[in-house]
């Protein structure tokens, strides 16, 4: 998976001429900010309703504060009570997912800065950001759409600039991070509450001397199945106010950043309650519906600073285009004017009413609440609700997004995740649709590893994805009633047969069955297992030969194939392979299994977590004594509260931290870095080896309970892709990872007493 972050479209193929985009690692050469807001030149104004913006508006440079000094300023005293601080609730209902009252913005802002929210659209697109409201990634955006679901993602609307006016006094409720270390404006000072209920909702308090406090609520939600995002403002207390919202647009591949350019079309088509911006001819137009008043006045905002991208060694400075402002007058004394709303999308109705927007919200809330009727406790409820984020459309079928914000659908991740996201949650129809969709993609006995962001050609550089398909198909079939099982088996069996024959006879990447009945795969320059980190021509975990988890998957697939295909020859191959596995993989020196055998340099005795699959999968591959010994070594060398390390701490290649530029990250990716998804096979191995007694399950549940705090640490309500190898195991990588959520959910259900 380490090479996934390299699958980015080149800037030369991006929208427009490509001159407005920057991407990839490298030294940032642009100068320090000279003012956050500058007037645009006014080119290409095509709308007859364009109006001049008042020249008295102040620029950001006259109001900016240094990042460090911002937190030293005292905040205004607040008169009204706010809800007590709650990280998570104890009820079985997952909503609100998180409810945080903010008592001291100076002290708590940085804490909110690292918590991220996600609103997926079920098509591969999504809105995302942080609880603080400040964007820290190039992927944080309001309208990020998959133009060919679930791939070819484009960022169309990045954010908004928002100010509340009470009379002539202005009170910002938004904050951005600018170069060099500038937070502006000071909207963070007015934030008194953030909650996910079930989508992100911010509450702001405006304190005025001798006047009643004004409470304003802002929410963002994405209705599933629509490439749209809804932003709503609601006046909770105070008599009158108006909200001014300035959209900030780009129009780029989601892996890149935009810089000021002469290509962007600065015109707008303006109507009653509607405005359309078509920034680049190769992109969908951005449609906006609203119940306010739009004033066109194009300008550029310069040098937004994405701190997470800077840490990752990627481009981290971006300029955004602001087409104009939308103003919403709010009056709490009348229901009709107490709420302002705007909708961004690529395919919206010609007219849209507040009642229709409210209907979207009510139906979406009801849909999410219906996802968790069977949850027995809060962790299960949260994970079940979060599982929905990864199930998306592909063509006429379904698939699973491997993780947000940068992954699309990957074969290996899809089949591993499906067991938790779909089977453990009872979403069998979705599982059926996903497997049928992928079954049509088998080629030369192989499942695609992934479909690229751009183009139609699938990539097949995975030796295990096809075998995981067989495992997932078997588990789904085992859960179906007899008649339905027989019908689906007839449809999936051809794909299973193609896979087994392809591996037996030989296919891409030198994947073939050897004389000992085991699978050989790869060469020195290929990375075909899930430990696939590669940078330029450097393969950081070369595992060509016979990897232990591939053999475990192959032997299990043979047993499944013998039954599904009603062909005993596969059982004969299973017995041959099993004899070889037991005689060749045991490492007397370490008291566990070799990680890879038959490599060019011999058998690899590195202690890695891959041997856990020899215990967790259904077919018993080891004696009870050896299985217990393997489990003991895994627990001693690899087990952490966040999952399993990818390499023992005693190995010379062990990396205690994951971070830095791409080379450093990929080097650490599978050389110590902790993977939460491996907690699923670990728990399953424990139950197979030690039994399913209440005592065993209670011990495992105590271990899993440590993940509850992490549900509110990075991607709120979700589990991260990876974590540092050494304590305190800081979460890294994707904050929203499908197989991390799916495998924890599956493990949680397996340990019910």
XYZ file of C-alpha atoms in Angstrom:
753
model
C 0.000 0.000 0.000
C 2.977 2.305 0.316
C 3.004 3.060 -3.381
C -0.581 4.198 -3.420
C 0.425 7.716 -2.597
C 2.417 7.804 -5.818
C -0.606 7.252 -8.041
C -1.215 10.910 -8.651
C -2.013 12.509 -11.948
C 0.762 14.673 -13.304
C 0.228 18.405 -13.334
C 0.556 18.477 -17.093
C -2.616 16.417 -17.379
C -4.606 18.540 -14.950
C -7.396 20.947 -15.751
C -6.733 24.022 -17.856
C -3.135 24.223 -19.025
C -1.705 22.726 -15.868
C 0.075 25.999 -15.043
C -2.244 26.697 -12.130
C -1.349 23.467 -10.318
C 1.507 22.423 -8.084
C 2.005 18.943 -6.778
C 4.502 16.466 -5.377
C 7.371 16.917 -2.981
C 9.876 19.726 -3.268
C 11.067 22.954 -1.771
C 8.488 25.704 -1.566
C 9.911 28.732 -3.353
C 7.076 31.198 -3.138
C 7.634 34.247 -1.018
C 6.011 35.128 2.267
C 2.476 36.409 2.165
C 2.072 40.051 1.192
C -1.598 40.174 2.022
C -4.104 37.399 2.100
C -6.667 39.000 -0.150
C -5.967 40.824 -3.364
C -8.360 42.093 -5.952
C -8.414 40.018 -9.112
C -7.891 41.756 -12.438
C -11.538 41.362 -13.325
C -10.859 39.313 -16.453
C -13.647 37.385 -18.141
C -16.591 38.856 -16.289
C -19.442 37.441 -18.334
C -22.433 37.999 -16.096
C -24.516 41.117 -16.522
C -25.162 41.168 -12.781
C -21.523 41.647 -11.743
C -21.181 44.388 -9.142
C -18.190 46.235 -7.761
C -17.089 45.248 -4.297
C -16.646 48.132 -1.822
C -13.036 49.239 -1.882
C -13.043 49.895 1.857
C -12.783 46.206 2.690
C -9.631 45.538 4.678
C -7.090 42.967 3.568
C -6.010 40.136 5.742
C -2.504 41.506 6.202
C -3.784 44.432 8.276
C -5.553 42.058 10.651
C -3.410 38.920 10.761
C -1.929 37.542 13.958
C 1.035 35.246 14.352
C 0.062 31.662 15.155
C 1.817 31.564 18.513
C 0.588 34.948 19.718
C -2.993 34.134 18.764
C -3.245 31.702 21.666
C -1.805 34.155 24.180
C -4.611 36.643 23.735
C -7.380 36.513 26.330
C -10.830 35.536 25.183
C -14.054 37.374 25.898
C -16.011 36.352 28.959
C -19.149 34.432 28.117
C -22.364 34.836 30.020
C -24.525 31.913 28.929
C -23.856 28.304 29.851
C -22.698 25.790 27.295
C -23.050 22.013 27.504
C -20.427 20.244 29.585
C -17.449 18.902 27.682
C -18.117 15.435 26.323
C -15.701 13.464 24.153
C -18.213 10.710 23.577
C -21.510 9.597 25.032
C -22.381 6.395 26.840
C -25.637 5.613 25.081
C -25.936 2.862 22.479
C -27.220 5.392 19.924
C -24.139 6.671 18.044
C -25.570 10.167 17.526
C -24.180 12.549 18.450
C -20.953 10.796 17.541
C -18.957 13.475 19.352
C -20.029 16.500 21.367
C -17.387 18.906 22.576
C -18.153 22.076 24.536
C -15.221 24.487 24.265
C -14.530 26.271 27.525
C -11.165 27.794 26.686
C -10.563 28.393 22.950
C -6.916 29.311 23.534
C -6.165 25.998 25.180
C -8.473 23.757 23.166
C -8.069 25.072 19.623
C -4.985 23.007 18.824
C -6.766 19.907 20.130
C -9.628 20.475 17.686
C -7.099 21.219 14.951
C -6.097 17.543 14.826
C -9.599 16.043 14.817
C -11.083 15.482 11.377
C -14.628 14.943 10.135
C -15.804 13.228 6.950
C -18.991 13.527 4.889
C -18.854 11.063 1.946
C -21.364 11.183 -0.904
C -21.445 7.454 -1.701
C -19.991 8.135 -5.153
C -16.325 8.471 -4.204
C -16.511 12.194 -3.449
C -16.633 13.748 -0.002
C -16.467 16.850 2.144
C -13.951 16.911 4.978
C -12.152 19.198 7.379
C -11.175 19.638 11.012
C -13.261 20.299 14.098
C -11.496 23.665 14.396
C -12.725 24.651 10.931
C -9.161 25.173 9.685
C -8.056 23.169 6.643
C -4.790 21.314 7.241
C -4.689 19.112 4.096
C -4.973 19.746 0.383
C -7.778 17.154 0.537
C -9.928 19.169 2.938
C -12.771 20.632 0.908
C -16.494 21.265 0.781
C -17.224 20.014 -2.728
C -14.836 17.256 -3.816
C -16.480 15.082 -6.470
C -15.643 11.870 -8.311
C -16.299 12.727 -11.942
C -16.221 9.014 -12.861
C -17.372 7.367 -9.630
C -15.514 6.473 -7.583
C -12.398 7.889 -9.313
C -11.186 10.993 -11.151
C -11.764 13.137 -8.094
C -11.741 16.923 -8.414
C -11.774 19.656 -5.786
C -14.237 22.329 -6.867
C -15.125 24.254 -3.681
C -12.420 24.272 -1.026
C -13.911 26.344 1.749
C -15.708 29.543 2.700
C -14.834 32.793 4.435
C -17.625 33.624 6.908
C -18.400 36.759 8.871
C -21.366 37.665 11.063
C -22.519 41.294 11.010
C -24.565 42.788 13.844
C -25.380 46.289 12.798
C -22.102 47.590 11.418
C -19.923 45.447 13.682
C -18.239 42.450 12.025
C -17.416 39.199 13.803
C -15.551 36.507 11.815
C -16.549 32.915 12.547
C -13.969 31.336 10.240
C -10.220 30.833 10.554
C -7.612 29.892 7.955
C -3.946 29.039 8.273
C -1.726 31.184 6.047
C 2.000 31.287 5.317
C 4.187 31.599 7.287
C 2.391 30.799 10.595
C -0.641 33.044 10.509
C -4.132 32.268 11.769
C -6.680 34.646 10.316
C -9.329 35.783 10.921
C -9.999 35.123 14.610
C -13.195 33.107 14.214
C -11.730 30.420 16.478
C -12.232 32.747 19.460
C -16.011 32.540 19.068
C -16.273 28.758 18.750
C -17.964 27.350 21.862
C -19.126 23.934 20.703
C -18.463 21.326 18.043
C -20.412 18.154 17.539
C -21.012 15.425 14.987
C -24.755 14.936 15.208
C -24.583 13.081 12.864
C -22.732 15.587 10.662
C -20.453 18.470 11.716
C -22.146 21.316 13.581
C -20.353 24.342 15.026
C -21.826 26.775 17.572
C -20.404 30.300 17.809
C -21.036 32.885 20.514
C -20.657 36.588 19.834
C -20.251 38.570 23.024
C -21.048 42.300 23.014
C -20.633 44.602 25.946
C -23.993 45.318 27.553
C -25.897 43.339 24.912
C -27.393 39.887 24.701
C -25.013 37.237 23.417
C -25.648 36.084 19.881
C -25.493 32.308 19.322
C -25.135 31.078 15.752
C -25.035 27.503 14.515
C -23.431 26.267 11.302
C -23.768 22.773 9.884
C -22.426 20.888 6.863
C -23.879 17.688 5.470
C -23.743 15.599 2.310
C -26.838 13.578 1.315
C -25.734 10.138 0.147
C -25.916 9.503 -3.567
C -25.634 13.171 -4.575
C -22.478 15.115 -5.577
C -23.571 18.041 -3.411
C -22.827 19.643 -0.065
C -25.215 21.686 2.077
C -24.153 24.493 4.414
C -26.765 25.928 6.810
C -26.646 28.804 9.295
C -29.130 29.134 12.136
C -29.556 31.996 14.608
C -30.148 30.455 18.049
C -30.262 33.598 20.178
C -30.097 37.323 19.566
C -32.586 39.246 17.472
C -30.983 40.062 14.150
C -27.762 39.347 12.324
C -26.547 38.730 8.838
C -23.999 36.193 7.643
C -21.654 36.965 4.772
C -20.217 33.870 3.066
C -17.433 34.052 0.487
C -16.896 30.760 -1.385
C -13.265 29.808 -2.031
C -12.832 27.774 -5.227
C -10.048 25.951 -7.041
C -10.767 23.326 -9.708
C -8.012 20.740 -9.536
C -7.055 17.127 -9.045
C -7.470 16.304 -5.374
C -3.783 15.419 -4.916
C -2.555 18.824 -6.112
C -2.671 22.464 -5.052
C -3.628 25.498 -7.138
C -1.718 28.738 -7.632
C -2.981 32.040 -8.984
C -3.310 31.851 -12.757
C -4.705 33.597 -15.828
C -6.579 30.541 -17.084
C -9.412 30.427 -14.577
C -12.688 31.834 -15.900
C -13.804 34.544 -13.482
C -17.303 34.926 -14.840
C -20.572 33.866 -13.225
C -24.105 33.137 -14.381
C -26.316 34.758 -11.757
C -30.020 34.303 -11.204
C -32.566 34.501 -8.404
C -31.208 32.262 -5.651
C -28.713 30.681 -8.033
C -25.211 31.223 -9.327
C -22.954 29.080 -11.530
C -19.177 29.286 -11.843
C -17.386 27.354 -14.592
C -13.757 27.826 -13.626
C -12.154 25.528 -16.226
C -13.681 24.087 -19.411
C -12.611 20.503 -18.648
C -14.297 20.523 -15.237
C -17.948 20.350 -14.221
C -19.465 23.737 -13.502
C -20.002 24.567 -9.835
C -23.681 25.201 -9.240
C -24.847 27.045 -6.140
C -28.394 27.439 -4.822
C -29.032 29.694 -1.832
C -31.630 31.757 -0.028
C -29.453 34.855 0.290
C -28.220 37.631 -1.991
C -25.213 37.098 -4.244
C -22.786 39.866 -5.204
C -20.127 39.035 -7.797
C -16.692 40.450 -7.066
C -13.855 38.098 -8.063
C -10.567 38.196 -6.186
C -7.789 35.851 -5.063
C -6.846 34.682 -1.594
C -3.150 33.849 -1.380
C -0.924 31.311 0.347
C -3.105 29.064 2.445
C -0.873 26.804 4.529
C -1.650 23.072 4.823
C 0.387 21.966 7.832
C -0.226 18.228 7.433
C 0.974 18.316 3.827
C 4.080 20.147 4.967
C 4.746 17.397 7.507
C 4.242 14.802 4.765
C 6.811 16.487 2.537
C 4.187 17.453 -0.059
C 3.230 20.806 -1.589
C 1.504 22.744 1.158
C 0.788 26.264 -0.155
C -2.293 27.094 -2.216
C -4.060 30.128 -3.679
C -7.841 30.100 -3.997
C -10.280 32.111 -6.043
C -13.190 33.937 -4.402
C -15.930 34.781 -6.932
C -18.087 36.934 -4.673
C -20.199 36.924 -1.546
C -23.564 35.566 -0.468
C -25.338 37.430 2.329
C -28.018 35.899 4.547
C -30.145 38.123 6.812
C -31.164 36.157 9.926
C -33.925 37.042 12.362
C -34.638 34.719 15.280
C -38.102 36.166 15.807
C -39.451 34.610 12.605
C -38.978 30.970 11.631
C -38.770 31.790 7.933
C -35.740 34.068 8.191
C -33.880 32.382 11.045
C -31.974 30.083 8.720
C -29.632 30.718 5.806
C -28.544 27.946 3.483
C -26.479 27.339 0.383
C -25.932 24.204 -1.647
C -22.907 23.503 -3.850
C -23.112 20.760 -6.454
C -22.511 19.704 -10.027
C -26.062 18.643 -10.857
C -28.688 20.545 -8.894
C -32.373 21.211 -9.535
C -32.992 24.504 -11.347
C -34.725 25.817 -8.263
C -34.345 24.674 -4.697
C -36.381 25.680 -1.647
C -35.545 25.700 2.015
C -38.205 23.045 2.504
C -36.457 20.786 -0.013
C -33.105 21.274 1.730
C -34.709 20.465 5.084
C -36.190 17.356 3.498
C -32.739 16.247 2.413
C -31.501 16.706 5.977
C -34.405 14.794 7.539
C -34.091 11.878 5.154
C -30.323 11.699 5.537
C -30.567 11.735 9.330
C -33.193 8.991 9.245
C -31.057 6.936 6.864
C -28.031 7.135 9.160
C -30.030 6.321 12.269
C -31.425 3.239 10.524
C -27.906 1.880 9.987
C -27.443 0.839 13.616
C -30.668 -0.778 14.864
C -28.897 -3.898 16.090
C -25.865 -2.362 17.814
C -25.508 -3.572 21.405
C -23.041 -0.973 22.673
C -21.648 2.397 21.695
C -18.401 1.202 20.098
C -20.288 -1.201 17.867
C -22.806 1.523 17.044
C -20.078 4.008 16.108
C -18.203 1.520 13.938
C -21.397 0.350 12.255
C -22.362 3.932 11.437
C -18.858 4.704 10.150
C -18.794 1.575 7.976
C -21.309 3.204 5.658
C -18.756 5.825 4.573
C -16.710 3.330 2.574
C -19.490 1.721 0.510
C -19.685 3.546 -2.809
C -20.928 3.188 -6.349
C -18.810 1.794 -9.171
C -20.570 1.602 -12.519
C -23.863 -0.193 -11.996
C -22.526 -1.991 -8.933
C -20.822 -1.320 -5.622
C -17.297 -1.220 -4.282
C -15.383 -0.141 -1.170
C -13.147 2.911 -0.907
C -9.957 1.834 0.865
C -9.596 5.062 2.825
C -10.099 8.799 2.892
C -8.807 11.216 1.855
C -6.455 9.809 -0.818
C -7.326 6.171 -1.540
C -9.881 4.907 -4.044
C -11.060 1.290 -4.289
C -8.399 -1.395 -4.064
C -9.071 -5.077 -4.603
C -7.192 -6.357 -1.559
C -8.684 -3.733 0.764
C -12.174 -4.288 -0.614
C -12.253 -8.022 0.105
C -10.635 -7.732 3.538
C -12.864 -4.804 4.547
C -16.050 -6.401 3.235
C -16.071 -9.005 5.995
C -16.409 -6.328 8.658
C -18.124 -3.454 6.843
C -20.814 -5.643 5.244
C -20.924 -9.153 6.663
C -20.541 -8.164 10.326
C -23.189 -5.450 9.922
C -25.726 -7.589 8.087
C -25.386 -5.648 4.820
C -25.378 -8.818 2.764
C -26.996 -7.295 -0.303
C -24.211 -4.729 -0.567
C -21.622 -7.483 -0.117
C -23.271 -9.448 -2.907
C -23.222 -6.414 -5.229
C -19.566 -5.709 -4.458
C -18.381 -9.256 -5.126
C -20.410 -9.555 -8.319
C -19.024 -6.230 -9.545
C -15.438 -7.332 -8.938
C -15.999 -10.881 -10.240
C -16.392 -9.431 -13.727
C -12.882 -7.949 -13.533
C -10.929 -11.233 -13.286
C -8.249 -11.372 -15.968
C -5.664 -14.134 -16.409
C -6.728 -15.541 -13.075
C -6.133 -12.279 -11.213
C -8.271 -9.665 -9.538
C -7.203 -6.045 -10.126
C -5.201 -4.511 -7.331
C -6.772 -1.162 -8.100
C -8.371 0.995 -10.730
C -6.266 4.138 -11.317
C -7.598 7.617 -10.623
C -7.258 8.355 -14.327
C -8.076 6.051 -17.234
C -9.717 2.661 -17.577
C -6.757 0.257 -17.365
C -6.736 -1.765 -14.149
C -3.533 -2.613 -12.292
C -2.929 -6.228 -11.254
C 0.185 -5.942 -9.067
C -1.180 -7.987 -6.163
C -0.657 -11.665 -5.449
C -3.140 -11.791 -2.570
C -6.143 -9.726 -3.754
C -7.539 -12.606 -5.821
C -7.206 -15.039 -2.927
C -8.919 -12.617 -0.553
C -11.814 -12.532 -3.034
C -12.224 -16.294 -2.591
C -12.176 -15.937 1.214
C -14.757 -13.122 1.168
C -17.034 -14.942 -1.284
C -16.988 -18.060 0.888
C -17.869 -16.100 4.032
C -20.783 -14.377 2.325
C -22.137 -17.663 0.956
C -21.981 -19.206 4.432
C -24.373 -16.538 5.746
C -27.080 -16.953 3.096
C -30.141 -19.204 3.152
C -29.717 -22.382 1.111
C -31.604 -21.328 -2.019
C -30.056 -17.887 -2.208
C -26.631 -19.378 -1.482
C -26.932 -21.811 -4.402
C -27.924 -19.050 -6.831
C -25.083 -16.746 -5.823
C -22.601 -19.616 -5.784
C -23.377 -20.308 -9.425
C -22.557 -16.688 -10.256
C -19.342 -16.454 -8.210
C -17.932 -19.920 -8.903
C -16.610 -19.063 -12.400
C -14.423 -16.292 -10.942
C -13.147 -18.629 -8.215
C -12.286 -21.249 -10.845
C -10.415 -18.748 -13.005
C -8.376 -17.609 -10.012
C -7.373 -21.097 -8.902
C -6.471 -22.206 -12.408
C -4.527 -19.003 -13.044
C -2.434 -19.439 -9.900
C -1.907 -23.136 -10.516
C -0.865 -22.746 -14.150
C 0.911 -19.392 -13.899
C -0.009 -15.760 -14.540
C 1.464 -12.250 -14.330
C 4.506 -11.335 -12.245
C 5.817 -14.908 -12.226
C 2.932 -15.980 -9.993
C 2.624 -19.757 -10.215
C 2.300 -22.937 -8.191
C 5.639 -24.592 -7.570
C 6.298 -28.328 -7.400
C 5.759 -28.296 -3.629
C 2.186 -27.073 -4.088
C 2.962 -23.554 -2.795
C 2.705 -20.249 -4.668
C 5.822 -18.464 -5.881
C 5.452 -14.791 -6.804
C 7.442 -11.807 -7.955
C 10.943 -10.696 -8.742
C 13.443 -8.329 -7.132
C 11.789 -5.191 -8.538
C 8.157 -6.058 -7.764
C 6.056 -5.668 -4.646
C 2.999 -7.887 -4.815
C 1.971 -8.437 -1.191
C 0.196 -5.961 1.067
C 3.647 -4.879 2.262
C 4.118 -3.030 -1.006
C 6.079 0.144 -0.228
C 8.237 1.268 -3.122
C 9.844 4.623 -3.856
C 11.337 5.142 -7.304
C 13.280 1.888 -7.759
C 13.651 1.071 -4.056
C 11.490 -1.786 -2.733
C 11.544 -1.408 1.047
C 10.071 -4.809 1.926
C 11.178 -7.178 -0.848
C 9.127 -10.340 -0.338
C 9.405 -12.137 -3.681
C 9.428 -15.865 -3.221
C 6.802 -17.642 -1.129
C 5.293 -15.240 1.447
C 3.682 -16.918 4.447
C 0.299 -15.169 4.247
C 0.011 -15.892 0.519
C 0.461 -19.599 1.219
C -2.136 -19.471 3.995
C -4.580 -17.772 1.642
C -3.781 -20.188 -1.207
C -4.326 -23.290 0.928
C -7.611 -21.936 2.258
C -8.709 -20.991 -1.264
C -7.986 -24.563 -2.449
C -10.251 -26.048 0.214
C -12.984 -23.551 -0.603
C -12.606 -24.187 -4.332
C -12.922 -27.950 -3.892
C -16.344 -27.398 -2.349
C -17.647 -24.497 -4.443
C -16.515 -26.034 -7.730
C -17.336 -29.601 -6.676
C -13.868 -30.641 -7.830
C -11.808 -32.899 -5.514
C -8.597 -32.153 -7.440
C -8.298 -28.907 -5.523
C -8.428 -30.845 -2.255
C -5.509 -32.960 -3.467
C -3.486 -29.832 -4.177
C -4.402 -28.547 -0.711
C -2.948 -31.656 0.933
C 0.264 -31.392 -1.072
C 0.668 -27.720 -0.230
C -0.160 -28.306 3.440
C 2.618 -30.884 3.796
C 5.099 -28.442 2.278
C 3.874 -25.565 4.404
C 4.269 -27.477 7.650
C 7.707 -28.816 6.776
C 9.202 -25.692 5.226
C 7.848 -22.663 7.109
C 8.700 -23.601 10.682
C 11.706 -21.629 11.997
C 13.263 -23.455 14.949
C 15.517 -20.510 15.778
C 12.675 -18.045 16.393
C 9.987 -20.532 17.407
C 7.574 -19.185 14.788
C 7.139 -19.086 11.005
C 9.448 -17.729 8.337
C 8.036 -14.604 6.708
C 9.130 -15.646 3.187
C 10.880 -18.752 1.911
C 12.745 -19.374 -1.323
C 13.948 -15.796 -1.687
C 17.189 -15.164 -3.648
C 19.021 -14.859 -0.315
C 17.361 -17.826 1.357
C 14.534 -17.993 3.868
C 13.585 -14.727 5.601
C 13.258 -15.128 9.364
C 12.156 -11.547 10.077
C 9.376 -11.565 12.661
C 6.427 -9.935 10.956
C 2.654 -10.183 11.499
C 1.972 -12.054 8.252
C 2.232 -15.413 10.003
C -0.923 -14.614 11.969
C -2.972 -15.612 8.894
C -1.784 -19.193 9.250
C -3.784 -19.173 12.498
C -6.729 -16.909 11.730
C -8.060 -18.385 8.490
C -10.447 -21.389 8.679
C -8.168 -24.195 7.471
C -5.942 -25.466 10.329
C -2.395 -25.204 8.973
C -0.379 -25.816 12.156
C -0.495 -28.156 15.114
C -1.980 -26.677 18.268
C 1.445 -26.515 19.891
C 3.055 -24.637 17.026
C 0.047 -22.368 16.651
C 0.319 -21.432 20.329
C 4.039 -20.749 19.892
C 3.410 -18.454 16.904
C 0.765 -16.561 18.853
C 3.123 -16.088 21.795
C 5.857 -14.636 19.542
C 3.378 -12.274 17.843
C 2.191 -11.041 21.231
C 5.720 -10.567 22.570
C 7.204 -8.858 19.519
C 4.349 -7.184 17.656
C 1.199 -6.595 19.708
C 0.366 -2.982 20.703
C -2.823 -1.258 21.870
C -3.299 0.025 18.286
C -2.763 -3.236 16.404
C 0.266 -5.253 15.298
C 3.660 -3.878 14.402
C 4.812 -4.698 10.892
C 8.281 -5.722 12.108
C 9.860 -6.755 15.402
C 11.620 -4.064 17.391
C 14.726 -6.255 17.427
C 15.217 -6.134 13.661
C 17.866 -3.836 12.194
C 15.332 -2.297 9.764
C 12.897 -1.327 12.530
C 11.601 2.253 12.270
C 10.056 3.626 15.490
C 8.312 6.600 13.862
C 6.412 7.198 10.633
C 6.892 10.644 9.116
C 8.971 12.985 7.008
C 9.232 13.014 3.230
C 7.869 10.250 1.011
C 11.081 8.225 1.047
C 11.184 8.252 4.854
C 7.514 7.406 5.157
C 7.668 4.532 2.694
C 10.776 3.154 4.402
C 8.897 3.014 7.717
C 5.546 1.934 6.247
C 6.056 -1.813 6.813
C 9.194 -1.777 8.935
C 7.687 -1.386 12.369
C 4.705 0.878 11.736
C 1.576 -0.403 13.491
C -1.428 -1.498 11.412
C -4.780 -1.443 13.268
C -6.464 -3.697 10.706
C -4.329 -6.622 11.871
C -6.194 -6.650 15.183
C -8.945 -8.581 13.379
C -6.827 -11.585 12.358
C -5.051 -11.455 15.734
C -8.342 -11.760 17.633
C -9.543 -14.502 15.316
C -6.272 -16.391 15.809
C -6.626 -16.153 19.592
C -10.142 -17.553 19.447
C -9.077 -20.456 17.202
C -6.008 -21.330 19.259
C -7.217 -20.634 22.816
C -10.920 -21.296 22.418
C -13.981 -19.119 22.716
C -14.531 -19.253 26.453
C -15.926 -16.174 28.246
C -12.528 -15.624 29.867
C -10.719 -15.538 26.506
C -13.324 -13.237 25.002
C -13.230 -10.913 28.015
C -9.449 -10.608 27.785
C -9.652 -9.777 24.084
C -12.494 -7.310 24.605
C -10.382 -5.493 27.190
C -7.663 -5.135 24.564
C -10.112 -3.886 21.952
C -11.613 -1.373 24.373
C -8.393 0.601 24.069
C -9.471 1.590 20.564
C -12.446 3.544 21.920
C -10.292 6.566 22.759
C -8.817 6.498 19.255
C -12.313 6.793 17.768
C -12.165 10.448 18.876
C -8.478 11.097 18.288
C -7.936 11.528 14.526
C -10.794 10.781 12.109
C -13.687 11.140 14.539
C -15.742 7.958 14.659
C -13.215 6.077 12.510
C -9.927 4.177 12.843
C -6.682 5.385 11.271
C -4.678 3.534 8.657
C -1.475 3.233 10.706
C 0.272 4.378 13.888
C 3.836 4.905 15.058
C 5.629 1.703 16.060
C 6.840 3.106 19.385
C 4.583 4.460 22.154
C 2.449 6.481 22.362
C 1.586 5.046 18.902
C 0.483 8.332 17.388
C -2.015 7.752 14.544
C -0.686 8.364 11.039
C -1.662 7.904 7.414
C -5.304 8.053 6.372
C -7.488 9.076 9.335
C -10.407 7.162 7.786
C -9.389 3.623 6.760
C -11.846 0.965 5.596
C -10.078 -2.195 6.704
C -9.163 -0.647 10.071
C -12.834 0.065 10.759
C -13.999 -3.232 9.269
C -11.556 -5.485 11.101
C -12.092 -3.787 14.475
C -15.846 -4.104 13.981
C -15.474 -7.770 13.086
C -13.203 -8.398 16.089
C -15.601 -6.553 18.378
C -18.477 -8.778 17.336
C -16.344 -11.944 17.604
C -15.575 -11.151 21.249
C -19.162 -10.757 22.399
C -19.835 -12.884 25.436
